Short mmCIF file of C-alpha atoms in Angstrom, two decimals:
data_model
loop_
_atom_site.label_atom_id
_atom_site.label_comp_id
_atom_site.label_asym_id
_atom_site.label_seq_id
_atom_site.Cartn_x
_atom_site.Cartn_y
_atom_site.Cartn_z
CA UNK A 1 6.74 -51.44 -27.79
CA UNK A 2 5.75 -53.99 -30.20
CA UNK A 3 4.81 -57.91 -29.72
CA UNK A 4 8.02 -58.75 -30.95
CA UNK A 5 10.27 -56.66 -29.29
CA UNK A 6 8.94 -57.21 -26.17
CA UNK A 7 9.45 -61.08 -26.78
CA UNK A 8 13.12 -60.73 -28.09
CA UNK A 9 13.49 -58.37 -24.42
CA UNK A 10 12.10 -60.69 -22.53
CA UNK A 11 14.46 -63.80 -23.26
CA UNK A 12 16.87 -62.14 -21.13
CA UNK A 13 15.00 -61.90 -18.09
CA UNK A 14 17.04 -64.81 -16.51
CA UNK A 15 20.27 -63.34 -17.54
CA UNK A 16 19.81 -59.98 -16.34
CA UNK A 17 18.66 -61.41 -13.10
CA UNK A 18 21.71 -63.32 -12.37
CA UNK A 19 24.14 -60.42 -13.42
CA UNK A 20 22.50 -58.37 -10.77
CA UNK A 21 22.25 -61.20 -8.34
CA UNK A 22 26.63 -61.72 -8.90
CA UNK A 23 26.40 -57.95 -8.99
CA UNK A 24 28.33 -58.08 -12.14
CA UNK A 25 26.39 -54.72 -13.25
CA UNK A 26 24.14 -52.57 -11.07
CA UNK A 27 20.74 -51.55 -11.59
CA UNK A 28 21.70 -47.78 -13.66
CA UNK A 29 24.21 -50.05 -16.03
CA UNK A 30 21.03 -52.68 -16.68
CA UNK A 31 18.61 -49.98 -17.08
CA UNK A 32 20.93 -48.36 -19.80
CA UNK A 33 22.00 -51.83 -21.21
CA UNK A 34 18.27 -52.83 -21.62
CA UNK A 35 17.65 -49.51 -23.54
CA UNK A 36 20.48 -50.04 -25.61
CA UNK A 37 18.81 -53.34 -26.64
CA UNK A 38 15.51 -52.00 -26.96
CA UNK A 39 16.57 -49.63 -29.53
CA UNK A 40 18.37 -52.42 -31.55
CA UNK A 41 15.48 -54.81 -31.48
CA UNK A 42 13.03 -51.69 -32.69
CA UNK A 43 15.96 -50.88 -35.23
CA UNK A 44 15.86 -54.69 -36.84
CA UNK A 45 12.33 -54.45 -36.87
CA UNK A 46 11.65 -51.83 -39.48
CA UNK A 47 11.05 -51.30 -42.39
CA UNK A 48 14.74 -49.64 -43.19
CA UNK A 49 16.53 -52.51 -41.71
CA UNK A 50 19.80 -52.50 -43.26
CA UNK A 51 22.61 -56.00 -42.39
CA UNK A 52 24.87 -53.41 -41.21
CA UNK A 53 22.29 -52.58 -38.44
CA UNK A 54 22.29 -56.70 -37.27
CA UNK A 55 26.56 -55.98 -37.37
CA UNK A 56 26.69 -53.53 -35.20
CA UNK A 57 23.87 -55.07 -32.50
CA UNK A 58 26.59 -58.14 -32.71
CA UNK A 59 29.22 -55.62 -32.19
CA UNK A 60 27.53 -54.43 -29.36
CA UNK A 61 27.02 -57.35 -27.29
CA UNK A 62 30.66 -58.38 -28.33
CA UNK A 63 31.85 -55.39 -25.65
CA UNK A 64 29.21 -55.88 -23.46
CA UNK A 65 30.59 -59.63 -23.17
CA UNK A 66 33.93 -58.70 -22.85
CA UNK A 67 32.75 -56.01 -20.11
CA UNK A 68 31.64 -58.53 -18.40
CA UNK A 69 34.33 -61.23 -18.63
CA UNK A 70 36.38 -58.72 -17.30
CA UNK A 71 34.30 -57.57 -14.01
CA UNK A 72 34.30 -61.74 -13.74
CA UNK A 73 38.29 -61.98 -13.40
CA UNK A 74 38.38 -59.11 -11.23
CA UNK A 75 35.67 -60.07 -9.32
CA UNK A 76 37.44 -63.85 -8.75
CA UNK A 77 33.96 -65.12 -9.40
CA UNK A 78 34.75 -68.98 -9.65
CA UNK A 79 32.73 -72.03 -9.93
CA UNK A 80 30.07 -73.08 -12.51
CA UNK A 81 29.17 -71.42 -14.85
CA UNK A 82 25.79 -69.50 -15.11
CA UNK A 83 23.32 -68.34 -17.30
CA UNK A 84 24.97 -64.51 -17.58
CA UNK A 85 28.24 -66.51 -18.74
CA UNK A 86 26.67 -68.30 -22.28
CA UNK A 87 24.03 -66.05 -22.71
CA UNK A 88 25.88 -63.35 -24.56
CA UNK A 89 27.44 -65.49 -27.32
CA UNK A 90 24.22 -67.18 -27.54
CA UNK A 91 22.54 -63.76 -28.59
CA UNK A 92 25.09 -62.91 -30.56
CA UNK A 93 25.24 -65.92 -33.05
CA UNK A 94 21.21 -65.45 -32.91
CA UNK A 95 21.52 -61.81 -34.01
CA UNK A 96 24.31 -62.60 -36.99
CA UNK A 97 21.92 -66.04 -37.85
CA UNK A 98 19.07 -63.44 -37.84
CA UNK A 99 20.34 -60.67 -40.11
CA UNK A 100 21.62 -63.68 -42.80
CA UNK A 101 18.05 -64.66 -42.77
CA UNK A 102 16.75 -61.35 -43.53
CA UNK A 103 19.57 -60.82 -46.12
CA UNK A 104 21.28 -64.17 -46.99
CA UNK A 105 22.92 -62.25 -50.03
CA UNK A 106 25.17 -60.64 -47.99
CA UNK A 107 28.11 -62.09 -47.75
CA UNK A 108 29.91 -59.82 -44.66
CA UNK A 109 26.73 -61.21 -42.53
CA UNK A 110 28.10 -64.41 -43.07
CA UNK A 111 31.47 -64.02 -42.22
CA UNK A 112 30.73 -62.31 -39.33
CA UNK A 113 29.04 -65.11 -38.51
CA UNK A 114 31.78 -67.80 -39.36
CA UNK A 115 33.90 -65.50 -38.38
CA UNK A 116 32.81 -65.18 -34.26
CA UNK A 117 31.70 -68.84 -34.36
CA UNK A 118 35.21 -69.98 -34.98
CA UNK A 119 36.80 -67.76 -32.42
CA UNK A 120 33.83 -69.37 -29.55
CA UNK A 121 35.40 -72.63 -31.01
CA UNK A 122 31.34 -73.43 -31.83
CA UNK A 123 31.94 -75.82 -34.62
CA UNK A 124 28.33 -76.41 -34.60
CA UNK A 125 27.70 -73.50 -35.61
CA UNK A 126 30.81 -73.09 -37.99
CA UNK A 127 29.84 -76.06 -39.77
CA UNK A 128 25.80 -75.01 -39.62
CA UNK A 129 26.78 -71.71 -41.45
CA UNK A 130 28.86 -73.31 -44.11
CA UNK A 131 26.72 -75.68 -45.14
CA UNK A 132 24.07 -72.81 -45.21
CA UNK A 133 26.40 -69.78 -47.16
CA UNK A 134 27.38 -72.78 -49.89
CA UNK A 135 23.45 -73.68 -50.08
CA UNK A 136 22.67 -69.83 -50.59
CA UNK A 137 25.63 -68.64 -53.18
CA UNK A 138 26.81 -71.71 -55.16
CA UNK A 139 26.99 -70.01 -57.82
CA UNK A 140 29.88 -67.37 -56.14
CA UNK A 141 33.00 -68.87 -57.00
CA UNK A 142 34.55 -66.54 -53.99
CA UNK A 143 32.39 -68.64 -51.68
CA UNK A 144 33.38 -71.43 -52.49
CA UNK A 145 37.03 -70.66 -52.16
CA UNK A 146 35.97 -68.43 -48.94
CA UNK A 147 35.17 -71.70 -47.35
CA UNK A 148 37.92 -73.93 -48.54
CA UNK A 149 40.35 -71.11 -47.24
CA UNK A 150 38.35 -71.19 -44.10
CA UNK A 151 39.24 -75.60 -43.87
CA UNK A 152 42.57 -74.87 -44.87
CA UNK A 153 43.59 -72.36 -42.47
CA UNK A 154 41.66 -72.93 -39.81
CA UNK A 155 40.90 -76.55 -39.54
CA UNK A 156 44.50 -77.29 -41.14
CA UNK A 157 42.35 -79.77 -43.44
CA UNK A 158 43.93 -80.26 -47.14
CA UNK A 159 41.31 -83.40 -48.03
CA UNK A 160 38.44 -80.99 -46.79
CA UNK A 161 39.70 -77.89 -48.37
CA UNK A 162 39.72 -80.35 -52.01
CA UNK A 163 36.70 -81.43 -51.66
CA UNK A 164 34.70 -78.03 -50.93
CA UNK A 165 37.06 -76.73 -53.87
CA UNK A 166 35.67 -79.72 -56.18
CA UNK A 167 32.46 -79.47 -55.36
CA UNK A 168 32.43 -75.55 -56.16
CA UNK A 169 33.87 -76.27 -59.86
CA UNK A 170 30.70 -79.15 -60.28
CA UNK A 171 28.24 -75.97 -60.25
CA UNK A 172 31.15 -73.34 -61.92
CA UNK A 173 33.13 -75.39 -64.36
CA UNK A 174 33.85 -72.21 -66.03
CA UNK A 175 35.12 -69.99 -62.91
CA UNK A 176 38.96 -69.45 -64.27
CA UNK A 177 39.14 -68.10 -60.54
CA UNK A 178 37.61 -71.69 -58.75
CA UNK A 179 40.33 -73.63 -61.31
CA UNK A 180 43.57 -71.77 -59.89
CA UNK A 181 42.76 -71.45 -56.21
CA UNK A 182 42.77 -74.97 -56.63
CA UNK A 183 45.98 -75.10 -58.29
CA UNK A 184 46.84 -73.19 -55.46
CA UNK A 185 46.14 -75.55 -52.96
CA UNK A 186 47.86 -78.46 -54.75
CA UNK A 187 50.93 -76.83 -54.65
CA UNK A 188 50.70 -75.46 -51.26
CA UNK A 189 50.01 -78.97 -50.07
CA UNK A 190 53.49 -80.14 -52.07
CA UNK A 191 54.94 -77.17 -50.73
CA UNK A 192 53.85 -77.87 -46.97
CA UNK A 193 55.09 -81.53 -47.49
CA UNK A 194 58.57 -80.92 -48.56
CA UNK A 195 59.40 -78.32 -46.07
CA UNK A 196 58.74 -80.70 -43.04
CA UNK A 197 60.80 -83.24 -44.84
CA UNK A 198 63.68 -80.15 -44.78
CA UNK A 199 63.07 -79.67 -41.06
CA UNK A 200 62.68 -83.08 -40.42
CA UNK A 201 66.06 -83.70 -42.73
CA UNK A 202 63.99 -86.35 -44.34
CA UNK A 203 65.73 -87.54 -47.60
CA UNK A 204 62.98 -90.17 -48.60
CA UNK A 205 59.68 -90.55 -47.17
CA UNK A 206 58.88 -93.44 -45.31
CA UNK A 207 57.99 -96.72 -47.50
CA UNK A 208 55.06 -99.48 -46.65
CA UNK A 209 57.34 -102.78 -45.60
CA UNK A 210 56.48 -105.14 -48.89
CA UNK A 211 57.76 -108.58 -49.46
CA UNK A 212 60.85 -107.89 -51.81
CA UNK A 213 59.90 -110.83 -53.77
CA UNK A 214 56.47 -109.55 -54.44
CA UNK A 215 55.82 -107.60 -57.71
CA UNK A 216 54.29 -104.29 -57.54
CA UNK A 217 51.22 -104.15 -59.45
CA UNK A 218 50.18 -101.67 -61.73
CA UNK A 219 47.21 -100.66 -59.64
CA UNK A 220 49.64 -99.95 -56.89
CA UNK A 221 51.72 -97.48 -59.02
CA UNK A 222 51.04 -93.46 -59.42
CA UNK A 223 52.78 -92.39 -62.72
CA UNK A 224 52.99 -89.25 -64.45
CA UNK A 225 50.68 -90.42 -66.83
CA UNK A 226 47.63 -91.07 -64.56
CA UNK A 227 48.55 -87.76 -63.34
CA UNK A 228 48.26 -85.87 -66.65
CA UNK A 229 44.93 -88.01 -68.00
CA UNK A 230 42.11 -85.80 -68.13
CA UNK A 231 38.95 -86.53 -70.12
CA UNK A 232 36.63 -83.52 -70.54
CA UNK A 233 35.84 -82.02 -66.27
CA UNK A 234 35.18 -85.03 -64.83
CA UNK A 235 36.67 -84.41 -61.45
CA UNK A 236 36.65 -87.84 -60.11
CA UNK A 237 39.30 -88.27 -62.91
CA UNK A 238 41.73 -85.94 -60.60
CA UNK A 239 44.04 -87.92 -58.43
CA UNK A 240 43.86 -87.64 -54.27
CA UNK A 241 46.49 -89.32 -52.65
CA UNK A 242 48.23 -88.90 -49.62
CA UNK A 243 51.99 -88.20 -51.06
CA UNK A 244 53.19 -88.21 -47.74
CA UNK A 245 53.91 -91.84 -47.89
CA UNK A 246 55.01 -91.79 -51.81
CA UNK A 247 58.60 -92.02 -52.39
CA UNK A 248 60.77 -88.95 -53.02
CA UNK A 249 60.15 -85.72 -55.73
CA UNK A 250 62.84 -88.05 -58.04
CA UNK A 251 59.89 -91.24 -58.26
CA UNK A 252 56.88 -89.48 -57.44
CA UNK A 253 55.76 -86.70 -59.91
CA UNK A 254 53.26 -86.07 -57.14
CA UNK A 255 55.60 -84.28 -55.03
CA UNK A 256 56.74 -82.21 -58.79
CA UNK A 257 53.65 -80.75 -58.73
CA UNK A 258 51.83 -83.12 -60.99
CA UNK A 259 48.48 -82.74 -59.34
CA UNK A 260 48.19 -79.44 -59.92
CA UNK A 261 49.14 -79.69 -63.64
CA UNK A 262 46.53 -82.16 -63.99
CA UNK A 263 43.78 -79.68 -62.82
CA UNK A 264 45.55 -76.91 -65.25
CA UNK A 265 44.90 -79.61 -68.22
CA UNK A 266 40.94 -80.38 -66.96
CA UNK A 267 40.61 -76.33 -66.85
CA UNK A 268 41.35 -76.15 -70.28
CA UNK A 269 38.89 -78.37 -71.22
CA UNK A 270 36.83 -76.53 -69.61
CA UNK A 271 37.26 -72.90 -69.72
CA UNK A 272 36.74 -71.40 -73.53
CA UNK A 273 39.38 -71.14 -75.70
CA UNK A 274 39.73 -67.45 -75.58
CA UNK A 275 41.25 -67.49 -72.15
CA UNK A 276 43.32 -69.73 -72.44
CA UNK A 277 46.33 -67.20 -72.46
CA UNK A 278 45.07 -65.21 -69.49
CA UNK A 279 44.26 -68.34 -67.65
CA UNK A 280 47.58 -69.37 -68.66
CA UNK A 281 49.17 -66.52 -67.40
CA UNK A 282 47.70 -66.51 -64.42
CA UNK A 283 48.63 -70.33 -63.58
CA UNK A 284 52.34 -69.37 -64.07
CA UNK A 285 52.35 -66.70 -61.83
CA UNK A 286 51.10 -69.00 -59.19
CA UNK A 287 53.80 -71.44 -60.08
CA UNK A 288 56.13 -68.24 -59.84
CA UNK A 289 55.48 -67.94 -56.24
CA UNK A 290 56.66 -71.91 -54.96
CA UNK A 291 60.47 -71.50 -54.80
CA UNK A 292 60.34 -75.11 -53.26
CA UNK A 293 59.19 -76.89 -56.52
CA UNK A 294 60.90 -77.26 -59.64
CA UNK A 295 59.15 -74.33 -61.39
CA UNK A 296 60.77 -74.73 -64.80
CA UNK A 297 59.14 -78.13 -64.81
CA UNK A 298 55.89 -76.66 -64.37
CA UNK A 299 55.66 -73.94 -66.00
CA UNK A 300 56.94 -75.75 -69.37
CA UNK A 301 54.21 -77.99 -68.96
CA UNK A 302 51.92 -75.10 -69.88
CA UNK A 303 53.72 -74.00 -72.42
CA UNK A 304 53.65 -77.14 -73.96
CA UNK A 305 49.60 -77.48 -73.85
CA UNK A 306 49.45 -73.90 -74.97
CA UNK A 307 51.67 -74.40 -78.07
CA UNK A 308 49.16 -77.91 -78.92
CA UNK A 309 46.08 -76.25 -78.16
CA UNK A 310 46.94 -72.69 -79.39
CA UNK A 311 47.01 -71.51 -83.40
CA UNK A 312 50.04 -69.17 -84.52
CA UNK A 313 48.08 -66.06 -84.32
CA UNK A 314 48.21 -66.15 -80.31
CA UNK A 315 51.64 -68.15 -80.44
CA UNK A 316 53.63 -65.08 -80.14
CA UNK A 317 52.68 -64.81 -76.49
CA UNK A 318 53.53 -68.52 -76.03
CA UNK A 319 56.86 -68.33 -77.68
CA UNK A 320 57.75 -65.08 -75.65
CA UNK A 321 57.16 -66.93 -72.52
CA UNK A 322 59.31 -69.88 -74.03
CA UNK A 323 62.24 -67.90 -74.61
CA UNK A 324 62.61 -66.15 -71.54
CA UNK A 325 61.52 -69.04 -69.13
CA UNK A 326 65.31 -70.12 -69.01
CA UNK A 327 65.72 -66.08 -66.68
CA UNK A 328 62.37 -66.33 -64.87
CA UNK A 329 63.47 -67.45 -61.92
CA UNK A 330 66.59 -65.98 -61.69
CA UNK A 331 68.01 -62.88 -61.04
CA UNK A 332 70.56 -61.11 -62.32
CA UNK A 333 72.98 -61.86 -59.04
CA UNK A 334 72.65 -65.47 -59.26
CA UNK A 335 75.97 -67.45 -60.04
CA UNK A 336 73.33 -69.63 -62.54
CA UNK A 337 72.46 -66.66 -64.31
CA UNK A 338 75.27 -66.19 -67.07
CA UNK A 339 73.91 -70.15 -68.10
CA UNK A 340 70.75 -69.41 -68.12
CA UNK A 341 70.93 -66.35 -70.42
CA UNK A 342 72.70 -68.46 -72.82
CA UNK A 343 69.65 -70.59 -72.62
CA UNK A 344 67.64 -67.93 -73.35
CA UNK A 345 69.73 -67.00 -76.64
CA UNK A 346 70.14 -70.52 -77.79
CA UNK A 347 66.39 -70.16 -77.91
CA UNK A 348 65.51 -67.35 -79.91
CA UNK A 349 68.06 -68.86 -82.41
CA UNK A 350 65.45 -71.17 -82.80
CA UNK A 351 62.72 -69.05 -82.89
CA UNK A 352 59.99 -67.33 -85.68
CA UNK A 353 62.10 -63.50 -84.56
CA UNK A 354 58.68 -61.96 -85.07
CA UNK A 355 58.81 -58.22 -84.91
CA UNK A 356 56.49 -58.42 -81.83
CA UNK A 357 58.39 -60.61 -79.83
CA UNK A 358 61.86 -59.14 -80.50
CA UNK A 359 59.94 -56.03 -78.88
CA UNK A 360 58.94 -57.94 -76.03
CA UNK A 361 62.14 -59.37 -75.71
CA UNK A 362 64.06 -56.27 -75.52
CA UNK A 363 61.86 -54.95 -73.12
CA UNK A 364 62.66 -57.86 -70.92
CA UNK A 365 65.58 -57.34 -71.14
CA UNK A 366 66.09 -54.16 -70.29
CA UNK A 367 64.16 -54.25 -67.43
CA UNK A 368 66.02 -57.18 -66.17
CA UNK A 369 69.43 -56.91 -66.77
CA UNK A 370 70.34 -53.45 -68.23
CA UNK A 371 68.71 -51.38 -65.81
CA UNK A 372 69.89 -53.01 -63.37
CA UNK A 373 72.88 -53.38 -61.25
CA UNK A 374 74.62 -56.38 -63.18
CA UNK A 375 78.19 -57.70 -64.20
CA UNK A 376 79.87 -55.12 -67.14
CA UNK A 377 80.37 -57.95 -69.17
CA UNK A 378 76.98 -59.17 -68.94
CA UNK A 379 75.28 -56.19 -70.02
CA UNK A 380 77.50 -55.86 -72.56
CA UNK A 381 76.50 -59.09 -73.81
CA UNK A 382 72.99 -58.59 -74.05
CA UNK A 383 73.59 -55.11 -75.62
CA UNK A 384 75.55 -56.87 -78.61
CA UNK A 385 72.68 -59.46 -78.38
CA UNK A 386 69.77 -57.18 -78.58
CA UNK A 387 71.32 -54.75 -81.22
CA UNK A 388 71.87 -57.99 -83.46
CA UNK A 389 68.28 -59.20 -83.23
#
């Protein structure tokens, strides 16, 4: 048995000795428990040490804990707790903190890590091992948003989630991925907003009492404007506001999603010009999924930077998504639908009827209303509509 092992064996002593002493586990169960150990510390120590071999040593002690929170209970061993009762979680944060020392690339390591810590509510350590993945991969965009999932959902922390999100796109101002997830998060902070105003049957949001006489200043008002000004990726440009507090979605564009529009204009001044429609696409898929904003709003916000920034060789795309934004969010059932369509036609009235986008048209169409189950007179509109095209 080598120097080390023996060491790493021997930090247990105390532990062992007070299972036995509660008679938790007998002297057979600690003989084979210590073996199991002993072949795990040997295993870690070789050459052909691999970071699922630090897993499953984690994994083990996980049941072995569990083992013996259960004799505990059934036992009825009250009081204090003792050195048997910390000592496994200890050694099994130690183990995980070990194997992303030996291989901080891996990512699973680390989220095994994160992962238990959170669950032992040891936010020292949660926070300790954040700090330390983000240190090791800032260049992984999927770290970065790892993490600011990790605020969001488990600390229920918006401002915290933002700023890890922020701080990401400082060292990857050209991650496409970094720039929506935290479009994402704008609009599920909106989102989260108005629904507890539905619950809550909240019309307006609360107001700060102000002396009616008093002019508002300028400095004191959020407009659409300030929400839309972007010059170059300078992120302290972005607005971060509490809109809990800020009026209603009719006099803050806040609550319309603004925010999140303004960090679809700094992407494009950031992300090359050649992704722009993919990006774009991408952005208004997201905006598909928030049935609680206004969604035509949005999305015709990025159509109109698209058809500024964009020449007429990739407008086709843009104008496709023009014409058929009036049906995107409708289907074919809805009692706003008939409207819509004639939206839709109005439109490519209008329109450059380039042989490519009548194509994509028609294939819209067909997929969404004839193939489908809708009104006779419907289809038979957009039948007389497509054959005239």
């Amino acid at each position: 048995m080598s120097d080390k092992v023996r060491y790493y064996l021997e930090s247990s002593v105390k532990e062992i000795k007070d299972l036995k002493e509660r008679k938790i586990f007998d002297q057979d169960e600690i003989s084979k428990l210590m073996k199991r150990r002993t072949d795990f510390e040997h295993k870690l120590l070789s050459r052909g040490v691999k970071p699922e071999d630090f897993i499953a040593y984690a994994k083990f002690e996980m049941q072995f804990d569990r083992l013996r929170q259960l004799r505990v209970d059934r036992l009825q061993l009250g009081g204090k707790n003792t050195i048997s009762d910390w000592a496994g979680p200890r050694r099994i944060v130690f183990t995980l903190e070990r194997g992303t020392r030996r291989f901080p690339a891996n990512l699973k390591l680390w989220m095994e890590l994160v992962e238990y810590a959170n669950k032992q509510r040891n936010t020292k350590v949660v926070k300790r091992s954040l700090t330390n993945l983000l240190r090791m991969h800032t260049r992984d965009p999927e770290v970065w948003v790892y993490v600011a999932k990790f605020q969001l959902e488990e600390n229920a922390s918006v401002p915290e989630a933002r700023a890890v999100l922020q701080r990401g796109l400082r060292f990857n101002p050209k991650s496409a991925y970094l720039w929506l997830e935290y479009m994402r998060l704008e609009l599920i902070y909106v989102a989260k907003i108005l629904a507890r105003r539905k619950i809550l049957g909240i019309e307006r949001a609360r107001k700060e009492e102000v002396d009616e006489n008093k002019p508002i200043s300028s400095e004191d008002e959020l407009t659409s404007t300030d929400l839309h000004k972007s010059d170059g990726v300078d992120l302290k440009d972005l607005p971060s506001v509490n809109i809990d507090i800020l009026g209603d979605v009719e006099s803050n564009p806040a609550l319309r999603g603004d925010v999140a529009l303004a960090v679809y204009d700094s992407a494009l001044s950031a992300l090359p010009t050649s992704t722009y429609l993919e990006f774009s696409e991408k952005a208004l898929a997201i905006f598909d999924q928030f049935t609680s904003l206004n969604r035509i709003y949005l999305c015709s916000h990025i159509l109109e930077e698209l058809s500024h920034r964009l020449d007429k060789s990739q407008g086709i795309t843009v104008e496709f998504w023009e014409i058929s934004l009036p049906i995107r969010h409708y289907e074919v059932s809805s009692p706003e639908f008939p409207n819509q369509l004639k939206q839709l036609f109005g439109l490519y009235a209008k329109s450059s009827k380039d042989l490519e986008l009548k194509n994509e048209l028609r294939t819209l169409l067909a997929q969404k209303i004839l193939e489908q189950e809708a009104e006779p007179n419907l289809k038979k509109a957009v039948e007389l509509f497509v054959a005239k095209m």
